[in-house]
Amino acid sequence: MKKNLKRNIQQIFRVDETELALIREKMETANIRNKEAYFRRMVLDGYVLRLDFSDVREMTRLLSNATNNLNQIARRTNSDGSLFAPDIQKIQADYDLLWGQVKLILQKLAKI
């Protein structure tokens, strides 16, 4: 053992080929290349969580679209007092899409 290392106690354990393949797959999924770091994280934290925020980014995009449409309608309504049925339908459609995305995200979070 090297005494000048911060972590100077080595732990060794054995796995079979199937387990090793699973370890490698999980390391890749967690985007961790260093086996020691992966093992340490798994042992100390108990789990590795890698989140995919693509659904949240999509929700943010939908929210931005809905907000922009609402602001445009509000400006026009404030300037000339006109509000049209297609404007309200567009807002409703935007918010339906937005809430659909929110429900999808909540369903995925519930599975974690």
XYZ file of N, CA and C in Angstrom:
336
model
N 0.830 -1.186 0.000
C 0.000 0.000 0.000
C 0.880 1.258 0.000
N 0.468 2.224 -0.777
C 1.192 3.488 -0.798
C 0.640 4.386 0.300
N 1.513 4.881 1.149
C 1.075 5.688 2.279
C 0.764 7.131 1.895
N 1.252 7.589 0.754
C 1.027 8.980 0.379
C -0.307 9.193 -0.351
N -1.069 8.118 -0.591
C -2.370 8.253 -1.228
C -3.413 8.676 -0.209
N -4.372 9.484 -0.652
C -5.468 9.896 0.223
C -6.299 8.681 0.625
N -6.571 7.853 -0.348
C -7.311 6.614 -0.097
C -6.295 5.473 -0.164
N -5.815 5.048 0.984
C -4.731 4.061 0.987
C -5.174 2.658 1.383
N -6.478 2.438 1.501
C -6.981 1.105 1.835
C -7.684 0.548 0.602
N -7.190 -0.574 0.119
C -7.756 -1.176 -1.089
C -8.777 -2.241 -0.717
N -9.916 -2.228 -1.418
C -10.957 -3.240 -1.235
C -11.059 -4.047 -2.529
N -11.105 -5.350 -2.406
C -11.152 -6.223 -3.580
C -12.343 -7.169 -3.430
N -13.066 -7.370 -4.520
C -14.121 -8.376 -4.531
C -14.212 -8.990 -5.926
N -14.832 -10.140 -6.002
C -14.889 -10.874 -7.259
C -16.313 -10.849 -7.822
N -16.373 -10.859 -9.152
C -17.646 -10.940 -9.862
C -17.499 -11.940 -11.003
N -18.621 -12.427 -11.509
C -18.554 -13.294 -12.689
C -18.726 -12.421 -13.942
N -18.662 -13.047 -15.104
C -18.717 -12.290 -16.360
C -20.036 -11.544 -16.531
N -21.125 -12.171 -16.142
C -22.444 -11.537 -16.259
C -22.522 -10.298 -15.371
N -22.043 -10.421 -14.143
C -22.054 -9.282 -13.223
C -21.153 -8.157 -13.730
N -20.000 -8.510 -14.265
C -19.092 -7.498 -14.800
C -19.738 -6.745 -15.962
N -20.421 -7.483 -16.831
C -21.113 -6.837 -17.953
C -22.182 -5.881 -17.442
N -22.897 -6.278 -16.404
C -23.922 -5.421 -15.822
C -23.302 -4.183 -15.168
N -22.181 -4.367 -14.483
C -21.478 -3.234 -13.875
C -21.054 -2.248 -14.956
N -20.485 -2.747 -16.037
C -20.047 -1.872 -17.131
C -21.225 -1.129 -17.755
N -22.339 -1.832 -17.922
C -23.539 -1.209 -18.495
C -24.050 -0.083 -17.594
N -24.079 -0.350 -16.301
C -24.549 0.663 -15.354
C -23.585 1.845 -15.270
N -22.287 1.572 -15.361
C -21.304 2.664 -15.373
C -21.520 3.548 -16.584
N -21.770 2.921 -17.728
C -21.996 3.686 -18.963
C -23.268 4.518 -18.837
N -24.312 3.927 -18.296
C -25.571 4.642 -18.100
C -25.383 5.843 -17.175
N -24.562 5.657 -16.139
C -24.303 6.734 -15.182
C -23.239 7.711 -15.688
N -22.661 7.415 -16.846
C -21.614 8.253 -17.439
C -20.408 8.395 -16.500
N -20.046 7.279 -15.871
C -18.870 7.235 -14.992
C -17.882 6.262 -15.616
N -16.684 6.740 -15.898
C -15.685 5.909 -16.560
C -14.734 5.210 -15.579
N -14.520 5.813 -14.446
C -13.579 5.292 -13.467
C -14.290 4.270 -12.572
N -13.839 3.020 -12.644
C -14.501 1.941 -11.906
C -14.439 2.175 -10.398
N -13.286 2.619 -9.907
C -13.170 2.881 -8.464
C -14.152 3.953 -8.016
N -14.273 5.024 -8.812
C -15.204 6.101 -8.474
C -16.644 5.590 -8.476
N -16.963 4.746 -9.463
C -18.305 4.167 -9.536
C -18.589 3.306 -8.314
N -17.656 2.415 -7.972
C -17.860 1.540 -6.817
C -17.999 2.362 -5.529
N -17.138 3.349 -5.372
C -17.188 4.183 -4.176
C -18.545 4.882 -4.077
N -19.002 5.431 -5.198
C -20.276 6.141 -5.200
C -21.433 5.195 -4.873
N -21.393 4.008 -5.456
C -22.462 3.043 -5.202
C -22.464 2.578 -3.747
N -21.300 2.339 -3.210
C -21.216 1.855 -1.835
C -21.585 2.961 -0.843
N -21.096 4.153 -1.047
C -21.329 5.231 -0.086
C -22.710 5.870 -0.224
N -23.165 6.061 -1.461
C -24.451 6.733 -1.683
C -25.607 5.749 -1.834
N -25.324 4.539 -2.216
C -26.353 3.535 -2.365
C -27.006 3.505 -3.733
N -26.828 4.558 -4.525
C -27.414 4.584 -5.856
C -26.738 5.668 -6.690
N -26.888 5.539 -7.988
C -26.443 6.576 -8.914
C -27.674 6.973 -9.696
N -27.992 8.241 -9.699
C -29.180 8.733 -10.377
C -28.756 9.642 -11.513
N -29.150 9.278 -12.717
C -28.861 10.104 -13.887
C -30.199 10.517 -14.470
N -30.464 11.803 -14.459
C -31.755 12.323 -14.901
C -31.691 12.831 -16.333
N -32.741 12.570 -17.059
C -32.893 13.070 -18.423
C -33.873 14.239 -18.358
N -33.383 15.431 -18.635
C -34.209 16.624 -18.532
C -34.816 17.051 -19.857
N -34.827 16.181 -20.852
C -35.381 16.568 -22.153
C -36.867 16.901 -22.045
N -37.605 16.175 -21.197
C -39.025 16.476 -21.009
C -39.226 17.827 -20.337
N -38.352 18.162 -19.404
C -38.442 19.461 -18.731
C -38.119 20.584 -19.713
N -37.119 20.357 -20.588
C -36.797 21.363 -21.606
C -37.973 21.573 -22.552
N -38.645 20.484 -22.915
C -39.827 20.589 -23.781
C -40.937 21.352 -23.064
N -41.135 21.085 -21.793
C -42.139 21.813 -21.027
C -41.804 23.298 -20.971
N -40.539 23.620 -20.790
C -40.106 25.014 -20.759
C -40.381 25.695 -22.097
N -40.130 24.972 -23.194
C -40.400 25.519 -24.525
C -41.891 25.796 -24.697
N -42.720 24.835 -24.287
C -44.166 25.008 -24.401
C -44.657 26.162 -23.538
N -44.108 26.281 -22.344
C -44.481 27.380 -21.450
C -44.096 28.721 -22.061
N -42.918 28.781 -22.660
C -42.470 30.008 -23.318
C -43.398 30.376 -24.471
N -43.781 29.386 -25.289
C -44.710 29.652 -26.399
C -46.037 30.184 -25.891
N -46.573 29.527 -24.864
C -47.863 29.946 -24.320
C -47.787 31.356 -23.748
N -46.702 31.646 -23.054
C -46.522 32.971 -22.467
C -46.397 34.038 -23.549
N -45.638 33.750 -24.599
C -45.499 34.710 -25.693
C -46.836 34.988 -26.363
N -47.598 33.934 -26.623
C -48.916 34.121 -27.232
C -49.829 34.943 -26.342
N -49.820 34.660 -25.065
C -50.649 35.407 -24.123
C -50.247 36.881 -24.081
N -48.944 37.138 -24.088
C -48.473 38.532 -24.079
C -48.891 39.282 -25.346
N -48.816 38.615 -26.498
C -49.232 39.257 -27.749
C -50.715 39.589 -27.728
N -51.506 38.665 -27.227
C -52.951 38.903 -27.145
C -53.241 40.033 -26.163
N -52.547 40.045 -25.043
C -52.754 41.106 -24.048
C -52.380 42.471 -24.619
N -51.276 42.557 -25.371
C -50.888 43.839 -25.987
C -51.962 44.335 -26.950
N -52.438 43.421 -27.798
C -53.448 43.827 -28.781
C -54.742 44.227 -28.084
N -55.140 43.469 -27.065
C -56.367 43.779 -26.336
C -56.251 45.129 -25.642
N -55.090 45.400 -25.056
C -54.876 46.680 -24.385
C -54.829 47.843 -25.365
N -54.337 47.615 -26.578
C -54.204 48.723 -27.539
C -55.529 49.059 -28.218
N -56.298 48.038 -28.626
C -57.531 48.367 -29.337
C -58.788 47.722 -28.743
N -58.621 47.028 -27.642
C -59.773 46.463 -26.949
C -60.382 45.232 -27.595
N -59.729 44.671 -28.620
C -60.320 43.520 -29.308
C -59.725 42.210 -28.812
N -60.611 41.242 -28.612
C -60.215 39.894 -28.221
C -61.033 38.931 -29.069
N -60.361 38.048 -29.781
C -61.034 37.169 -30.721
C -61.070 35.734 -30.211
N -62.101 34.992 -30.624
C -62.270 33.596 -30.212
C -61.062 32.738 -30.586
N -60.466 32.906 -31.795
C -59.287 32.093 -32.122
C -58.106 32.325 -31.166
N -58.017 33.547 -30.630
C -56.962 33.837 -29.651
C -57.147 32.993 -28.398
N -58.366 32.939 -27.924
C -58.658 32.171 -26.718
C -58.447 30.679 -26.984
N -58.855 30.224 -28.168
C -58.651 28.819 -28.524
C -57.170 28.478 -28.592
N -56.356 29.390 -29.099
C -54.904 29.170 -29.178
C -54.306 29.053 -27.774
N -54.734 29.935 -26.888
C -54.247 29.877 -25.502
C -54.642 28.549 -24.867
N -55.887 28.135 -25.074
C -56.338 26.868 -24.504
C -55.538 25.695 -25.059
N -55.268 25.700 -26.347
C -54.482 24.621 -26.963
C -53.059 24.607 -26.415
N -52.459 25.793 -26.266
C -51.103 25.880 -25.702
C -51.051 25.309 -24.293
N -52.029 25.661 -23.477
C -52.025 25.182 -22.104
C -52.365 23.694 -22.012
N -53.181 23.195 -22.941
C -53.427 21.749 -22.977
C -52.127 20.992 -23.262
N -51.338 21.486 -24.222
C -50.036 20.873 -24.515
C -49.114 20.942 -23.303
N -49.107 22.104 -22.680
C -48.245 22.307 -21.512
C -48.620 21.351 -20.390
N -49.893 21.230 -20.076
C -50.315 20.349 -18.992
C -50.095 18.890 -19.346
N -50.206 18.553 -20.615
C -49.879 17.190 -21.041
C -48.427 16.858 -20.747
N -47.542 17.819 -21.008
C -46.118 17.628 -20.742
C -45.852 17.530 -19.240
N -46.539 18.343 -18.450
C -46.382 18.295 -16.990
C -46.808 16.922 -16.466
N -47.927 16.405 -16.959
C -48.400 15.087 -16.522
C -47.390 13.999 -16.886
N -46.806 14.093 -18.090
C -45.792 13.120 -18.514
C -44.597 13.144 -17.565
N -44.133 14.324 -17.224
C -42.991 14.459 -16.315
C -43.328 13.885 -14.942
N -44.517 14.194 -14.433
C -44.905 13.686 -13.124
C -45.018 12.167 -13.120
N -45.506 11.579 -14.203
C -45.583 10.124 -14.299
C -44.188 9.507 -14.262
N -43.245 10.118 -14.984
C -41.876 9.595 -15.007
C -41.211 9.747 -13.640
N -41.468 10.867 -12.958
C -40.886 11.074 -11.629
C -41.456 10.075 -10.630
N -42.718 9.729 -10.784
C -43.342 8.780 -9.862
C -42.718 7.394 -9.974
N -42.131 7.074 -11.117
C -41.508 5.766 -11.312
C -40.122 5.680 -10.697
N -39.559 6.821 -10.333
C -38.185 6.828 -9.771
C -38.203 6.331 -8.342
